[in-house]
mmCIF file of C-alpha atoms and ligand atoms in Angstrom:
data_model
loop_
_atom_site.group_PDB
_atom_site.id
_atom_site.type_symbol
_atom_site.label_atom_id
_atom_site.label_comp_id
_atom_site.label_asym_id
_atom_site.label_seq_id
_atom_site.Cartn_x
_atom_site.Cartn_y
_atom_site.Cartn_z
ATOM 1 C CA MET A 1 0.000 0.000 0.000
ATOM 2 C CA LEU A 2 2.744 2.443 0.891
ATOM 3 C CA GLU A 3 4.494 2.039 -2.430
ATOM 4 C CA GLN A 4 1.266 3.099 -4.124
ATOM 5 C CA GLN A 5 1.224 6.253 -2.039
ATOM 6 C CA GLY A 6 4.704 7.285 -3.085
ATOM 7 C CA LYS A 7 3.979 7.768 -6.756
ATOM 8 C CA ASP A 8 6.835 9.620 -8.363
ATOM 9 C CA THR A 9 4.509 12.174 -9.892
ATOM 10 C CA TYR A 10 3.528 13.527 -6.483
ATOM 11 C CA PRO A 11 5.719 16.087 -4.707
ATOM 12 C CA TYR A 12 4.934 14.355 -1.424
ATOM 13 C CA ARG A 13 4.694 10.865 -0.098
ATOM 14 C CA ILE A 14 3.336 8.970 2.852
ATOM 15 C CA ARG A 15 5.655 6.337 4.236
ATOM 16 C CA GLN A 16 6.138 4.342 7.381
ATOM 17 C CA MET A 17 7.640 6.268 10.285
ATOM 18 C CA GLU A 18 11.223 5.164 10.972
ATOM 19 C CA PRO A 19 13.217 5.546 14.181
ATOM 20 C CA HIS A 20 15.266 8.353 12.607
ATOM 21 C CA ASP A 21 12.024 10.352 12.112
ATOM 22 C CA ILE A 22 11.165 10.479 15.801
ATOM 23 C CA HIS A 23 13.078 13.679 16.572
ATOM 24 C CA THR A 24 11.377 15.608 13.765
ATOM 25 C CA VAL A 25 7.986 14.120 14.526
ATOM 26 C CA MET A 26 8.395 15.256 18.121
ATOM 27 C CA MET A 27 9.156 18.816 16.989
ATOM 28 C CA LEU A 28 5.992 18.867 14.913
ATOM 29 C CA ASP A 29 4.052 17.210 17.734
ATOM 30 C CA ARG A 30 5.135 20.029 20.081
ATOM 31 C CA LEU A 31 4.086 22.665 17.566
ATOM 32 C CA VAL A 32 0.673 21.128 17.029
ATOM 33 C CA PHE A 33 -0.466 19.652 20.340
ATOM 34 C CA ALA A 34 -0.696 21.062 23.850
ATOM 35 C CA ASP A 35 0.201 17.645 25.259
ATOM 36 C CA PRO A 36 2.798 16.158 22.908
ATOM 37 C CA TRP A 37 4.021 12.608 23.311
ATOM 38 C CA PRO A 38 7.348 11.858 24.985
ATOM 39 C CA GLU A 39 10.012 10.133 22.924
ATOM 40 C CA SER A 40 9.372 6.899 24.827
ATOM 41 C CA ALA A 41 5.813 6.731 23.463
ATOM 42 C CA TYR A 42 7.040 6.821 19.873
ATOM 43 C CA THR A 43 9.844 4.403 20.622
ATOM 44 C CA GLN A 44 7.432 1.993 22.241
ATOM 45 C CA GLU A 45 5.055 2.096 19.300
ATOM 46 C CA ILE A 46 7.666 1.900 16.550
ATOM 47 C CA TYR A 47 10.059 -0.639 18.054
ATOM 48 C CA PHE A 48 7.957 -2.761 20.337
ATOM 49 C CA ASN A 49 4.337 -2.775 19.197
ATOM 50 C CA PRO A 50 3.867 -5.126 16.239
ATOM 51 C CA LEU A 51 0.220 -4.108 16.079
ATOM 52 C CA ALA A 52 0.974 -0.427 15.647
ATOM 53 C CA TYR A 53 1.661 1.453 12.440
ATOM 54 C CA TYR A 54 2.856 5.042 12.152
ATOM 55 C CA PHE A 55 3.088 7.164 9.020
ATOM 56 C CA VAL A 56 4.862 10.335 8.062
ATOM 57 C CA LEU A 57 3.917 12.712 5.295
ATOM 58 C CA GLU A 58 6.940 14.276 3.687
ATOM 59 C CA LEU A 59 7.576 16.615 0.837
ATOM 60 C CA THR A 60 9.813 15.411 -1.909
ATOM 61 C CA HIS A 61 11.984 17.383 -4.314
ATOM 62 C CA PRO A 62 11.618 20.172 -5.435
ATOM 63 C CA LEU A 63 9.267 21.580 -2.817
ATOM 64 C CA GLN A 64 11.357 20.809 0.161
ATOM 65 C CA HIS A 65 12.804 24.229 0.886
ATOM 66 C CA TRP A 66 9.831 26.512 0.846
ATOM 67 C CA ARG A 67 7.339 27.486 3.487
ATOM 68 C CA TRP A 68 9.457 25.780 6.076
ATOM 69 C CA PRO A 69 9.783 27.789 9.261
ATOM 70 C CA TRP A 70 11.898 25.426 11.313
ATOM 71 C CA LYS A 71 15.509 24.427 11.388
ATOM 72 C CA PRO A 72 16.997 22.413 9.870
ATOM 73 C CA ARG A 73 15.709 23.608 6.533
ATOM 74 C CA SER A 74 16.274 20.212 5.002
ATOM 75 C CA THR A 75 13.422 18.849 7.094
ATOM 76 C CA THR A 76 10.544 17.924 4.876
ATOM 77 C CA LEU A 77 8.222 16.168 7.257
ATOM 78 C CA ILE A 78 4.879 17.996 7.362
ATOM 79 C CA GLY A 79 2.503 15.519 8.937
ATOM 80 C CA PHE A 80 2.114 12.236 10.710
ATOM 81 C CA ALA A 81 -0.491 9.741 11.847
ATOM 82 C CA GLY A 82 -0.562 6.554 13.836
ATOM 83 C CA MET A 83 -2.801 3.645 14.621
ATOM 84 C CA ARG A 84 -2.741 0.406 16.529
ATOM 85 C CA VAL A 85 -5.000 -2.607 16.681
ATOM 86 C CA GLU A 86 -6.113 -3.991 20.014
ATOM 87 C CA GLN A 87 -7.897 -7.313 19.615
ATOM 88 C CA THR A 88 -10.132 -6.576 16.635
ATOM 89 C CA ARG A 89 -10.484 -2.869 17.271
ATOM 90 C CA GLY A 90 -8.389 -0.246 15.576
ATOM 91 C CA HIS A 91 -7.379 2.880 17.454
ATOM 92 C CA ILE A 92 -6.196 5.985 15.649
ATOM 93 C CA SER A 93 -3.776 7.374 18.172
ATOM 94 C CA THR A 94 -2.518 10.537 16.527
ATOM 95 C CA LEU A 95 -2.961 12.699 13.429
ATOM 96 C CA ALA A 96 -1.398 16.050 12.619
ATOM 97 C CA VAL A 97 -0.497 18.316 9.714
ATOM 98 C CA HIS A 98 1.835 21.297 10.022
ATOM 99 C CA GLN A 99 -0.232 24.473 10.120
ATOM 100 C CA ASP A 100 1.320 25.867 6.911
ATOM 101 C CA TRP A 101 0.005 22.863 5.012
ATOM 102 C CA ARG A 102 -3.520 22.562 6.310
ATOM 103 C CA GLY A 103 -6.666 22.836 4.245
ATOM 104 C CA MET A 104 -5.159 21.065 1.240
ATOM 105 C CA GLY A 105 -6.345 17.530 1.896
ATOM 106 C CA PHE A 106 -3.254 16.167 3.632
ATOM 107 C CA GLY A 107 -5.045 15.508 6.927
ATOM 108 C CA GLU A 108 -7.710 13.592 5.076
ATOM 109 C CA LEU A 109 -5.105 11.599 3.160
ATOM 110 C CA LEU A 110 -3.334 10.672 6.390
ATOM 111 C CA LEU A 111 -6.629 9.637 7.960
ATOM 112 C CA ILE A 112 -7.497 7.477 4.935
ATOM 113 C CA SER A 113 -4.045 5.870 5.158
ATOM 114 C CA ALA A 114 -4.559 5.074 8.837
ATOM 115 C CA LEU A 115 -8.042 3.692 8.194
ATOM 116 C CA GLN A 116 -6.850 1.550 5.295
ATOM 117 C CA GLN A 117 -3.995 0.234 7.422
ATOM 118 C CA THR A 118 -6.482 -0.553 10.187
ATOM 119 C CA MET A 119 -8.477 -2.630 7.733
ATOM 120 C CA THR A 120 -5.346 -4.325 6.398
ATOM 121 C CA MET A 121 -4.671 -5.381 9.986
ATOM 122 C CA LYS A 122 -8.134 -6.962 10.153
ATOM 123 C CA ALA A 123 -9.829 -4.633 12.602
ATOM 124 C CA SER A 124 -13.601 -4.755 12.420
ATOM 125 C CA ALA A 125 -14.134 -1.332 14.038
ATOM 126 C CA VAL A 126 -12.010 1.740 14.679
ATOM 127 C CA MET A 127 -12.125 4.400 17.375
ATOM 128 C CA LEU A 128 -10.297 7.526 18.454
ATOM 129 C CA GLU A 129 -10.392 10.341 20.990
ATOM 130 C CA VAL A 130 -10.922 13.982 20.066
ATOM 131 C CA ARG A 131 -11.391 17.216 21.982
ATOM 132 C CA PRO A 132 -15.016 18.380 21.875
ATOM 133 C CA THR A 133 -13.656 21.842 20.960
ATOM 134 C CA ASN A 134 -11.654 20.557 17.984
ATOM 135 C CA ALA A 135 -14.197 21.401 15.300
ATOM 136 C CA THR A 136 -11.785 20.845 12.422
ATOM 137 C CA ALA A 137 -10.911 17.310 13.453
ATOM 138 C CA ARG A 138 -14.507 16.512 14.314
ATOM 139 C CA ASN A 139 -15.623 17.619 10.847
ATOM 140 C CA LEU A 140 -12.966 15.444 9.302
ATOM 141 C CA TYR A 141 -13.962 12.402 11.362
ATOM 142 C CA ALA A 142 -17.666 12.947 10.645
ATOM 143 C CA LYS A 143 -16.825 12.796 6.937
ATOM 144 C CA TYR A 144 -15.542 9.271 7.550
ATOM 145 C CA HIS A 145 -18.616 8.235 9.522
ATOM 146 C CA PHE A 146 -17.151 8.357 13.006
ATOM 147 C CA ILE A 147 -19.962 8.587 15.542
ATOM 148 C CA PRO A 148 -19.784 9.515 19.240
ATOM 149 C CA ILE A 149 -19.885 6.531 21.584
ATOM 150 C CA GLY A 150 -18.746 8.036 24.874
ATOM 151 C CA ARG A 151 -16.598 10.515 26.729
ATOM 152 C CA HIS A 152 -13.443 10.278 28.859
ATOM 153 C CA THR A 153 -13.649 12.825 31.647
ATOM 154 C CA ARG A 154 -10.587 15.099 32.024
ATOM 155 C CA TYR A 155 -8.678 13.012 29.478
ATOM 156 C CA TYR A 156 -6.284 15.734 28.366
ATOM 157 C CA GLN A 157 -3.590 17.314 30.520
ATOM 158 C CA ASP A 158 -5.384 20.665 30.578
ATOM 159 C CA GLY A 159 -8.499 18.983 31.995
ATOM 160 C CA GLU A 160 -10.601 18.918 28.820
ATOM 161 C CA ASP A 161 -12.703 15.807 28.275
ATOM 162 C CA ALA A 162 -12.214 13.580 25.235
ATOM 163 C CA LEU A 163 -15.049 12.492 23.019
ATOM 164 C CA LEU A 164 -14.796 8.864 21.964
ATOM 165 C CA LEU A 165 -15.684 8.382 18.314
ATOM 166 C CA GLU A 166 -16.058 5.128 16.463
ATOM 167 C CA VAL A 167 -16.695 3.642 13.053
ATOM 168 C CA PRO A 168 -18.479 0.535 14.266
ATOM 169 C CA ARG A 169 -18.307 -1.486 11.079
ATOM 170 C CA LEU A 170 -15.341 -1.649 8.742
ATOM 171 C CA ASP A 171 -16.702 -3.644 5.825
ATOM 172 C CA ALA A 172 -16.167 -4.005 2.100
ATOM 173 C CA SER A 173 -18.390 -1.057 1.331
ATOM 174 C CA TYR A 174 -16.391 1.176 3.681
ATOM 175 C CA ALA A 175 -13.150 -0.054 2.092
ATOM 176 C CA GLN A 176 -14.536 0.855 -1.310
ATOM 177 C CA GLN A 177 -15.485 4.334 -0.098
ATOM 178 C CA LEU A 178 -11.989 4.831 1.293
ATOM 179 C CA GLN A 179 -10.423 3.897 -2.016
ATOM 180 C CA GLU A 180 -12.695 6.257 -3.937
ATOM 181 C CA ARG A 181 -12.126 9.082 -1.461
ATOM 182 C CA ARG A 182 -8.391 8.528 -1.637
ATOM 183 C CA GLN A 183 -8.403 9.093 -5.380
ATOM 184 C CA MET A 184 -10.476 12.263 -4.997
ATOM 185 C CA VAL A 185 -8.256 13.634 -2.235
ATOM 186 C CA GLU A 186 -5.054 12.925 -4.144
ATOM 187 C CA LYS A 187 -6.512 14.729 -7.151
ATOM 188 C CA ARG A 188 -7.552 17.669 -4.983
ATOM 189 C CA ILE A 189 -4.105 17.939 -3.416
ATOM 190 C CA GLN A 190 -2.502 17.855 -6.839
ATOM 191 C CA GLU A 191 -4.791 20.644 -8.060
ATOM 192 C CA ARG A 192 -4.026 22.763 -4.999
ATOM 193 C CA LEU A 193 -0.303 22.240 -5.395
ATOM 194 C CA ASN A 194 -0.670 23.384 -8.999
ATOM 195 C CA THR A 195 -2.430 26.617 -8.013
ATOM 196 C CA PRO A 196 -0.505 29.500 -9.608
ATOM 197 C CA GLY A 197 1.569 31.289 -7.005
ATOM 198 C CA LEU A 198 1.264 28.623 -4.373
ATOM 199 C CA LEU A 199 4.634 27.151 -5.102
ATOM 200 C CA SER A 200 6.582 30.383 -5.278
ATOM 201 C CA HIS A 201 9.034 31.103 -2.488
ATOM 202 C CA GLN A 202 7.390 33.015 0.356
HETATM 203 C C1 COA B 301 -7.165 17.974 11.934
HETATM 204 C C2 COA B 301 -6.097 18.194 10.856
HETATM 205 C C3 COA B 301 -5.177 16.967 10.821
HETATM 206 C C4 COA B 301 -6.790 18.353 9.488
HETATM 207 O O1 COA B 301 -5.779 18.433 8.514
HETATM 208 P P1 COA B 301 -5.962 19.301 7.168
HETATM 209 O O2 COA B 301 -4.889 18.868 6.246
HETATM 210 O O3 COA B 301 -6.041 20.741 7.473
HETATM 211 O O4 COA B 301 -7.402 18.822 6.698
HETATM 212 P P2 COA B 301 -7.895 18.625 5.199
HETATM 213 O O5 COA B 301 -7.464 19.755 4.351
HETATM 214 O O6 COA B 301 -7.509 17.254 4.765
HETATM 215 O O7 COA B 301 -9.474 18.717 5.383
HETATM 216 C C5 COA B 301 -10.252 17.553 5.563
HETATM 217 C C6 COA B 301 -11.559 17.894 6.260
HETATM 218 O O8 COA B 301 -11.287 18.416 7.576
HETATM 219 C C7 COA B 301 -12.285 19.391 7.897
HETATM 220 N N1 COA B 301 -11.638 20.706 7.970
HETATM 221 C C8 COA B 301 -10.408 21.053 7.515
HETATM 222 N N2 COA B 301 -10.139 22.335 7.822
HETATM 223 C C9 COA B 301 -11.226 22.818 8.468
HETATM 224 C C10 COA B 301 -11.535 24.075 9.036
HETATM 225 N N3 COA B 301 -10.688 25.110 8.989
HETATM 226 N N4 COA B 301 -12.734 24.227 9.657
HETATM 227 C C11 COA B 301 -13.606 23.189 9.721
HETATM 228 N N5 COA B 301 -13.352 21.955 9.191
HETATM 229 C C12 COA B 301 -12.192 21.784 8.571
HETATM 230 C C13 COA B 301 -13.285 19.370 6.738
HETATM 231 O O9 COA B 301 -14.243 18.373 7.007
HETATM 232 C C14 COA B 301 -12.384 18.943 5.591
HETATM 233 O O10 COA B 301 -13.102 18.379 4.527
HETATM 234 P P3 COA B 301 -13.616 19.348 3.322
HETATM 235 O O11 COA B 301 -12.385 19.951 2.733
HETATM 236 O O12 COA B 301 -14.322 18.426 2.387
HETATM 237 O O13 COA B 301 -14.512 20.376 3.964
HETATM 238 C C15 COA B 301 -5.263 19.477 11.126
HETATM 239 O O14 COA B 301 -6.148 20.557 11.287
HETATM 240 C C16 COA B 301 -4.356 19.402 12.354
HETATM 241 O O15 COA B 301 -3.238 18.912 12.293
HETATM 242 N N6 COA B 301 -4.880 19.908 13.483
HETATM 243 C C17 COA B 301 -4.116 19.896 14.739
HETATM 244 C C18 COA B 301 -3.928 18.502 15.280
HETATM 245 C C19 COA B 301 -5.260 17.825 15.522
HETATM 246 O O16 COA B 301 -6.206 18.437 15.988
HETATM 247 N N7 COA B 301 -5.290 16.523 15.248
HETATM 248 C C20 COA B 301 -6.462 15.701 15.494
HETATM 249 C C21 COA B 301 -6.380 15.203 16.883
HETATM 250 S S1 COA B 301 -7.813 14.217 17.299
#
């Protein structure tokens, strides 16, 4: 599946997170989330959890030097996502896109990748936690038929509750929808990347 995602024609690719990515992922995690993961959490998932799968979204040549506010400038990693399967239930554990690259479809593409991986690993349902105040993420999850099934009180470090969302049935029809959506999202991203002016140096 991952090879398919890295088509040479695209100026980005989604690939499996490797140990050498952890430092950069953590920098992005700190930029994006109020309660970023410690290094040990990534290490645990990548090295020791055979039922976990983490992705990174990276730019490929020639876009790698623009719009990039951090050091080192050679860093091209602009998003990540992760999932694990516990018994027959998938759990999307994290999802983020760098703020400069939002609104283009990358978050959706990462979510589709995580959902497809969940199905590859034979989960029959998938769940995740989201802040009730995170309207953007909730919209995205609603698009993929996540429904509320509960709430964890004071789940986040700042005391906010988490909503528990689930897709209760991952079946052939859902897999088909994911594949169709994936094609649409990839097309949309390509069109946005081709927008005149978008690719000029800022
Ligand atoms: C959530 C997040 C990953 C979305 O990534 P993105 O690349 O900006 O999203 P996309 O461009 O793929 O948009 C996909 C859908 O998300 C929703 N969405 C995206 N931006 C939105 C916005 N500004 N307001 C409301 N909904 C929005 C829409 O449903 C959109 O679908 P549409 O384009 O058909 O309307 C990104 O905002 C992010 O990293 N946020 C911070 C981290 C986070 O909250 N992660 C989720 C933790 S549970």
